[in-house]
GROMACS .gro file of N, CA and C in nm:
model
  276
    1MET      N    1   0.782   3.933   2.948
    1MET     CA    2   0.781   3.824   3.036
    1MET      C    3   0.820   3.686   2.958
    2TYR      N    4   0.914   3.616   3.002
    2TYR     CA    5   0.940   3.488   2.939
    2TYR      C    6   0.854   3.370   2.985
    3THR      N    7   0.793   3.314   2.901
    3THR     CA    8   0.690   3.204   2.941
    3THR      C    9   0.742   3.072   2.880
    4GLY      N   10   0.858   3.064   2.826
    4GLY     CA   11   0.901   2.926   2.769
    4GLY      C   12   0.890   2.818   2.863
    5ASN      N   13   0.944   2.841   2.984
    5ASN     CA   14   0.938   2.723   3.091
    5ASN      C   15   0.795   2.695   3.123
    6LEU      N   16   0.706   2.793   3.132
    6LEU     CA   17   0.569   2.762   3.175
    6LEU      C   18   0.504   2.681   3.051
    7ILE      N   19   0.525   2.731   2.937
    7ILE     CA   20   0.466   2.658   2.813
    7ILE      C   21   0.522   2.517   2.816
    8TRP      N   22   0.659   2.492   2.838
    8TRP     CA   23   0.720   2.365   2.832
    8TRP      C   24   0.668   2.279   2.945
    9GLY      N   25   0.656   2.344   3.055
    9GLY     CA   26   0.602   2.265   3.180
    9GLY      C   27   0.460   2.214   3.145
   10HIS      N   28   0.376   2.307   3.094
   10HIS     CA   29   0.229   2.273   3.052
   10HIS      C   30   0.222   2.154   2.970
   11PHE      N   31   0.323   2.162   2.869
   11PHE     CA   32   0.325   2.051   2.755
   11PHE      C   33   0.360   1.921   2.816
   12LEU      N   34   0.463   1.926   2.915
   12LEU     CA   35   0.519   1.814   2.981
   12LEU      C   36   0.415   1.749   3.066
   13LEU      N   37   0.337   1.832   3.128
   13LEU     CA   38   0.241   1.790   3.228
   13LEU      C   39   0.126   1.711   3.141
   14ARG      N   40   0.075   1.774   3.037
   14ARG     CA   41  -0.024   1.716   2.955
   14ARG      C   42   0.015   1.578   2.877
   15PHE      N   43   0.160   1.582   2.841
   15PHE     CA   44   0.207   1.463   2.766
   15PHE      C   45   0.215   1.353   2.877
   16THR      N   46   0.259   1.369   3.000
   16THR     CA   47   0.263   1.274   3.110
   16THR      C   48   0.125   1.217   3.128
   17GLY      N   49   0.023   1.311   3.145
   17GLY     CA   50  -0.107   1.273   3.167
   17GLY      C   51  -0.159   1.171   3.069
   18VAL      N   52  -0.125   1.204   2.940
   18VAL     CA   53  -0.188   1.126   2.827
   18VAL      C   54  -0.111   0.967   2.833
   19VAL      N   55   0.015   0.993   2.863
   19VAL     CA   56   0.096   0.856   2.867
   19VAL      C   57   0.039   0.775   2.982
   20LEU      N   58   0.012   0.835   3.091
   20LEU     CA   59  -0.054   0.764   3.211
   20LEU      C   60  -0.179   0.706   3.179
   21LYS      N   61  -0.257   0.779   3.104
   21LYS     CA   62  -0.385   0.728   3.059
   21LYS      C   63  -0.389   0.618   2.966
   22ILE      N   64  -0.293   0.612   2.864
   22ILE     CA   65  -0.265   0.508   2.784
   22ILE      C   66  -0.232   0.377   2.864
   23LEU      N   67  -0.126   0.408   2.964
   23LEU     CA   68  -0.076   0.284   3.032
   23LEU      C   69  -0.197   0.224   3.101
   24ILE      N   70  -0.272   0.307   3.187
   24ILE     CA   71  -0.377   0.260   3.263
   24ILE      C   72  -0.484   0.180   3.183
   25ALA      N   73  -0.526   0.246   3.076
   25ALA     CA   74  -0.620   0.176   2.970
   25ALA      C   75  -0.563   0.043   2.929
   26SER      N   76  -0.435   0.047   2.882
   26SER     CA   77  -0.361  -0.080   2.844
   26SER      C   78  -0.367  -0.186   2.959
   27LEU      N   79  -0.336  -0.138   3.069
   27LEU     CA   80  -0.346  -0.246   3.173
   27LEU      C   81  -0.471  -0.300   3.209
   28MET      N   82  -0.578  -0.221   3.212
   28MET     CA   83  -0.719  -0.267   3.224
   28MET      C   84  -0.760  -0.359   3.114
   29ALA      N   85  -0.725  -0.327   2.991
   29ALA     CA   86  -0.768  -0.402   2.872
   29ALA      C   87  -0.695  -0.529   2.891
   30GLY      N   88  -0.560  -0.537   2.915
   30GLY     CA   89  -0.478  -0.664   2.940
   30GLY      C   90  -0.550  -0.745   3.042
   31ALA      N   91  -0.577  -0.686   3.145
   31ALA     CA   92  -0.636  -0.767   3.257
   31ALA      C   93  -0.772  -0.830   3.223
   32LEU      N   94  -0.841  -0.749   3.142
   32LEU     CA   95  -0.989  -0.809   3.106
   32LEU      C   96  -0.958  -0.908   3.007
   33LEU      N   97  -0.863  -0.901   2.911
   33LEU     CA   98  -0.839  -1.005   2.820
   33LEU      C   99  -0.774  -1.139   2.882
   34SER      N  100  -0.700  -1.119   2.976
   34SER     CA  101  -0.648  -1.227   3.062
   34SER      C  102  -0.757  -1.302   3.132
   35PHE      N  103  -0.840  -1.214   3.174
   35PHE     CA  104  -0.956  -1.302   3.256
   35PHE      C  105  -1.037  -1.369   3.171
   36PHE      N  106  -1.052  -1.343   3.038
   36PHE     CA  107  -1.120  -1.434   2.946
   36PHE      C  108  -1.040  -1.525   2.872
   37GLY      N  109  -0.912  -1.542   2.911
   37GLY     CA  110  -0.813  -1.644   2.862
   37GLY      C  111  -0.749  -1.619   2.724
   38VAL      N  112  -0.749  -1.493   2.685
   38VAL     CA  113  -0.687  -1.437   2.563
   38VAL      C  114  -0.544  -1.411   2.598
   39THR      N  115  -0.430  -1.481   2.512
   39THR     CA  116  -0.302  -1.455   2.539
   39THR      C  117  -0.242  -1.393   2.403
   40ILE      N  118  -0.114  -1.367   2.426
   40ILE     CA  119  -0.059  -1.314   2.300
   40ILE      C  120  -0.041  -1.421   2.200
   41ASP      N  121  -0.011  -1.543   2.255
   41ASP     CA  122   0.004  -1.658   2.162
   41ASP      C  123  -0.113  -1.687   2.085
   42SER      N  124  -0.237  -1.691   2.171
   42SER     CA  125  -0.359  -1.708   2.079
   42SER      C  126  -0.392  -1.620   1.988
   43LEU      N  127  -0.363  -1.501   2.021
   43LEU     CA  128  -0.393  -1.394   1.911
   43LEU      C  129  -0.301  -1.409   1.797
   44LEU      N  130  -0.179  -1.422   1.828
   44LEU     CA  131  -0.078  -1.449   1.697
   44LEU      C  132  -0.116  -1.571   1.633
   45SER      N  133  -0.166  -1.680   1.687
   45SER     CA  134  -0.201  -1.798   1.603
   45SER      C  135  -0.325  -1.772   1.527
   46ILE      N  136  -0.416  -1.686   1.569
   46ILE     CA  137  -0.542  -1.658   1.487
   46ILE      C  138  -0.492  -1.592   1.356
   47ILE      N  139  -0.389  -1.505   1.359
   47ILE     CA  140  -0.339  -1.439   1.232
   47ILE      C  141  -0.235  -1.513   1.169
   48GLY      N  142  -0.200  -1.639   1.211
   48GLY     CA  143  -0.103  -1.714   1.147
   48GLY      C  144   0.041  -1.673   1.171
   49GLN      N  145   0.074  -1.623   1.276
   49GLN     CA  146   0.212  -1.584   1.311
   49GLN      C  147   0.259  -1.642   1.442
   50SER      N  148   0.388  -1.638   1.464
   50SER     CA  149   0.449  -1.685   1.583
   50SER      C  150   0.531  -1.571   1.655
   51PRO      N  151   0.574  -1.579   1.761
   51PRO     CA  152   0.647  -1.467   1.824
   51PRO      C  153   0.770  -1.457   1.751
   52GLU      N  154   0.842  -1.561   1.709
   52GLU     CA  155   0.955  -1.538   1.635
   52GLU      C  156   0.947  -1.466   1.498
   53SER      N  157   0.832  -1.503   1.412
   53SER     CA  158   0.807  -1.437   1.294
   53SER      C  159   0.767  -1.299   1.315
   54LEU      N  160   0.702  -1.254   1.430
   54LEU     CA  161   0.668  -1.112   1.457
   54LEU      C  162   0.798  -1.056   1.485
   55ALA      N  163   0.896  -1.093   1.556
   55ALA     CA  164   1.019  -1.041   1.573
   55ALA      C  165   1.100  -1.013   1.461
   56THR      N  166   1.093  -1.107   1.368
   56THR     CA  167   1.152  -1.103   1.234
   56THR      C  168   1.103  -0.987   1.152
   57HIS      N  169   0.979  -0.979   1.152
   57HIS     CA  170   0.900  -0.871   1.082
   57HIS      C  171   0.936  -0.735   1.141
   58ALA      N  172   0.934  -0.741   1.284
   58ALA     CA  173   0.979  -0.612   1.340
   58ALA      C  174   1.117  -0.563   1.310
   59LYS      N  175   1.206  -0.658   1.310
   59LYS     CA  176   1.351  -0.633   1.274
   59LYS      C  177   1.362  -0.580   1.135
   60LEU      N  178   1.277  -0.648   1.035
   60LEU     CA  179   1.297  -0.602   0.893
   60LEU      C  180   1.225  -0.454   0.884
   61ALA      N  181   1.132  -0.424   0.965
   61ALA     CA  182   1.075  -0.296   0.964
   61ALA      C  183   1.174  -0.195   1.010
   62LEU      N  184   1.235  -0.221   1.126
   62LEU     CA  185   1.341  -0.127   1.178
   62LEU      C  186   1.452  -0.106   1.084
   63ASP      N  187   1.503  -0.219   1.011
   63ASP     CA  188   1.603  -0.215   0.918
   63ASP      C  189   1.568  -0.124   0.806
   64TRP      N  190   1.450  -0.121   0.762
   64TRP     CA  191   1.401  -0.027   0.663
   64TRP      C  192   1.382   0.100   0.721
   65ALA      N  193   1.328   0.139   0.838
   65ALA     CA  194   1.295   0.271   0.887
   65ALA      C  195   1.411   0.344   0.923
   66VAL      N  196   1.494   0.287   1.006
   66VAL     CA  197   1.608   0.367   1.062
   66VAL      C  198   1.682   0.433   0.955
   67PRO      N  199   1.735   0.381   0.839
   67PRO     CA  200   1.811   0.456   0.750
   67PRO      C  201   1.736   0.564   0.678
   68ASN      N  202   1.604   0.531   0.663
   68ASN     CA  203   1.508   0.647   0.609
   68ASN      C  204   1.493   0.761   0.706
   69ILE      N  205   1.467   0.734   0.833
   69ILE     CA  206   1.452   0.836   0.927
   69ILE      C  207   1.588   0.930   0.929
   70ILE      N  208   1.696   0.867   0.934
   70ILE     CA  209   1.836   0.925   0.918
   70ILE      C  210   1.847   1.019   0.809
   71LEU      N  211   1.819   0.964   0.694
   71LEU     CA  212   1.817   1.020   0.557
   71LEU      C  213   1.724   1.148   0.570
   72GLY      N  214   1.603   1.134   0.606
   72GLY     CA  215   1.516   1.249   0.618
   72GLY      C  216   1.556   1.351   0.705
   73SER      N  217   1.615   1.315   0.829
   73SER     CA  218   1.662   1.421   0.918
   73SER      C  219   1.783   1.502   0.867
   74ILE      N  220   1.855   1.448   0.773
   74ILE     CA  221   1.967   1.518   0.728
   74ILE      C  222   1.919   1.638   0.637
   75PHE      N  223   1.785   1.617   0.587
   75PHE     CA  224   1.730   1.741   0.530
   75PHE      C  225   1.643   1.821   0.607
   76ILE      N  226   1.554   1.753   0.692
   76ILE     CA  227   1.451   1.821   0.778
   76ILE      C  228   1.532   1.910   0.891
   77LEU      N  229   1.616   1.864   0.959
   77LEU     CA  230   1.679   1.930   1.078
   77LEU      C  231   1.747   2.075   1.032
   78PRO      N  232   1.842   2.069   0.927
   78PRO     CA  233   1.903   2.190   0.892
   78PRO      C  234   1.782   2.291   0.828
   79THR      N  235   1.690   2.245   0.764
   79THR     CA  236   1.579   2.331   0.712
   79THR      C  237   1.507   2.396   0.833
   80TRP      N  238   1.478   2.309   0.939
   80TRP     CA  239   1.411   2.362   1.058
   80TRP      C  240   1.487   2.470   1.127
   81ILE      N  241   1.619   2.438   1.139
   81ILE     CA  242   1.705   2.542   1.214
   81ILE      C  243   1.710   2.671   1.127
   82LEU      N  244   1.716   2.669   0.995
   82LEU     CA  245   1.719   2.785   0.915
   82LEU      C  246   1.597   2.866   0.932
   83VAL      N  247   1.481   2.791   0.936
   83VAL     CA  248   1.357   2.868   0.942
   83VAL      C  249   1.347   2.927   1.066
   84TYR      N  250   1.387   2.845   1.179
   84TYR     CA  251   1.376   2.902   1.320
   84TYR      C  252   1.459   3.020   1.339
   85ILE      N  253   1.584   3.018   1.273
   85ILE     CA  254   1.677   3.133   1.302
   85ILE      C  255   1.626   3.253   1.221
   86PHE      N  256   1.578   3.238   1.109
   86PHE     CA  257   1.558   3.356   1.009
   86PHE      C  258   1.426   3.408   1.012
   87LEU      N  259   1.315   3.337   1.049
   87LEU     CA  260   1.182   3.388   1.067
   87LEU      C  261   1.165   3.463   1.192
   88PRO      N  262   1.098   3.575   1.196
   88PRO     CA  263   1.072   3.660   1.296
   88PRO      C  264   0.991   3.573   1.407
   89PRO      N  265   0.996   3.606   1.530
   89PRO     CA  266   0.928   3.528   1.636
   89PRO      C  267   0.771   3.570   1.630
   90GLY      N  268   0.683   3.475   1.653
   90GLY     CA  269   0.536   3.512   1.662
   90GLY      C  270   0.506   3.577   1.784
   91GLY      N  271   0.429   3.668   1.765
   91GLY     CA  272   0.393   3.758   1.886
   91GLY      C  273   0.256   3.704   1.948
   92GLU      N  274   0.244   3.731   2.066
   92GLU     CA  275   0.119   3.711   2.132
   92GLU      C  276   0.039   3.820   2.159
   0.00000   0.00000   0.00000
Protein backbone atom coordinates (compact mmCIF):
# COMPACT_ATOMS: atom_id res chain seq x y z
CA MET A 1 0.00 0.00 0.00
CA TYR A 2 1.34 3.43 -0.96
CA THR A 3 1.20 5.85 1.95
CA GLY A 4 3.22 8.71 0.42
CA ASN A 5 0.22 11.01 0.01
CA LEU A 6 -0.99 10.19 3.51
CA ILE A 7 2.41 11.01 5.03
CA TRP A 8 2.69 14.20 2.97
CA GLY A 9 -0.83 15.24 3.99
CA HIS A 10 -0.04 14.62 7.66
CA PHE A 11 3.15 16.68 7.40
CA LEU A 12 1.34 19.50 5.63
CA LEU A 13 -1.41 19.51 8.26
CA ARG A 14 1.09 19.65 11.13
CA PHE A 15 3.17 22.33 9.39
CA THR A 16 0.08 24.47 8.76
CA GLY A 17 -0.93 24.08 12.40
CA VAL A 18 2.50 25.22 13.60
CA VAL A 19 2.46 28.23 11.26
CA LEU A 20 -1.03 29.21 12.46
CA LYS A 21 0.03 28.92 16.11
CA ILE A 22 3.04 31.14 15.46
CA LEU A 23 0.87 33.70 13.64
CA ILE A 24 -1.71 33.77 16.44
CA ALA A 25 0.96 34.04 19.16
CA SER A 26 2.68 36.85 17.23
CA LEU A 27 -0.60 38.70 16.80
CA MET A 28 -1.38 38.41 20.51
CA ALA A 29 2.13 39.54 21.52
CA GLY A 30 1.96 42.47 19.09
CA ALA A 31 -1.43 43.55 20.40
CA LEU A 32 -0.18 43.35 23.99
CA LEU A 33 2.96 45.36 23.19
CA SER A 34 0.88 47.91 21.29
CA PHE A 35 -1.44 48.22 24.30
CA PHE A 36 1.56 49.19 26.42
CA GLY A 37 2.78 51.69 23.80
CA VAL A 38 5.74 49.70 22.52
CA THR A 39 6.40 50.31 18.83
CA ILE A 40 9.00 49.12 16.35
CA ASP A 41 10.57 52.58 16.31
CA SER A 42 10.90 52.63 20.10
CA LEU A 43 12.48 49.17 20.13
CA LEU A 44 14.92 50.12 17.37
CA SER A 45 15.87 53.35 19.14
CA ILE A 46 16.72 51.36 22.29
CA ILE A 47 19.33 49.37 20.35
CA GLY A 48 20.50 52.43 18.42
CA GLN A 49 19.13 51.50 15.03
CA SER A 50 16.75 53.06 12.56
CA PRO A 51 14.45 51.34 10.08
CA GLU A 52 16.80 52.42 7.28
CA SER A 53 19.89 50.94 8.96
CA LEU A 54 17.95 47.76 9.69
CA ALA A 55 17.01 47.50 6.00
CA THR A 56 20.65 48.10 5.04
CA HIS A 57 21.84 45.33 7.37
CA ALA A 58 19.14 42.97 6.04
CA LYS A 59 20.24 43.67 2.45
CA LEU A 60 23.88 43.06 3.36
CA ALA A 61 22.90 39.77 5.02
CA LEU A 62 20.94 38.68 1.95
CA ASP A 63 23.77 39.74 -0.37
CA TRP A 64 26.06 37.45 1.61
CA ALA A 65 23.65 34.54 2.16
CA VAL A 66 22.11 34.06 -1.29
CA PRO A 67 25.39 33.28 -3.16
CA ASN A 68 26.45 30.92 -0.35
CA ILE A 69 23.10 29.11 -0.44
CA ILE A 70 23.37 28.69 -4.20
CA LEU A 71 26.97 27.51 -3.93
CA GLY A 72 26.05 24.99 -1.22
CA SER A 73 23.07 23.70 -3.20
CA ILE A 74 25.35 22.97 -6.15
CA PHE A 75 26.98 20.34 -3.94
CA ILE A 76 24.09 19.24 -1.72
CA LEU A 77 21.35 18.67 -4.31
CA PRO A 78 23.31 16.27 -6.60
CA THR A 79 24.61 14.42 -3.54
CA TRP A 80 21.09 14.05 -2.14
CA ILE A 81 19.76 12.88 -5.51
CA LEU A 82 22.49 10.24 -5.84
CA VAL A 83 21.91 8.97 -2.30
CA TYR A 84 18.15 8.90 -2.90
CA ILE A 85 18.56 6.96 -6.13
CA PHE A 86 21.14 4.40 -5.02
CA LEU A 87 20.23 3.63 -1.42
CA PRO A 88 17.58 0.98 -0.93
CA PRO A 89 14.25 2.24 0.37
CA GLY A 90 13.64 1.98 4.12
CA GLY A 91 11.08 -0.62 5.08
CA GLU A 92 8.37 -0.30 7.67
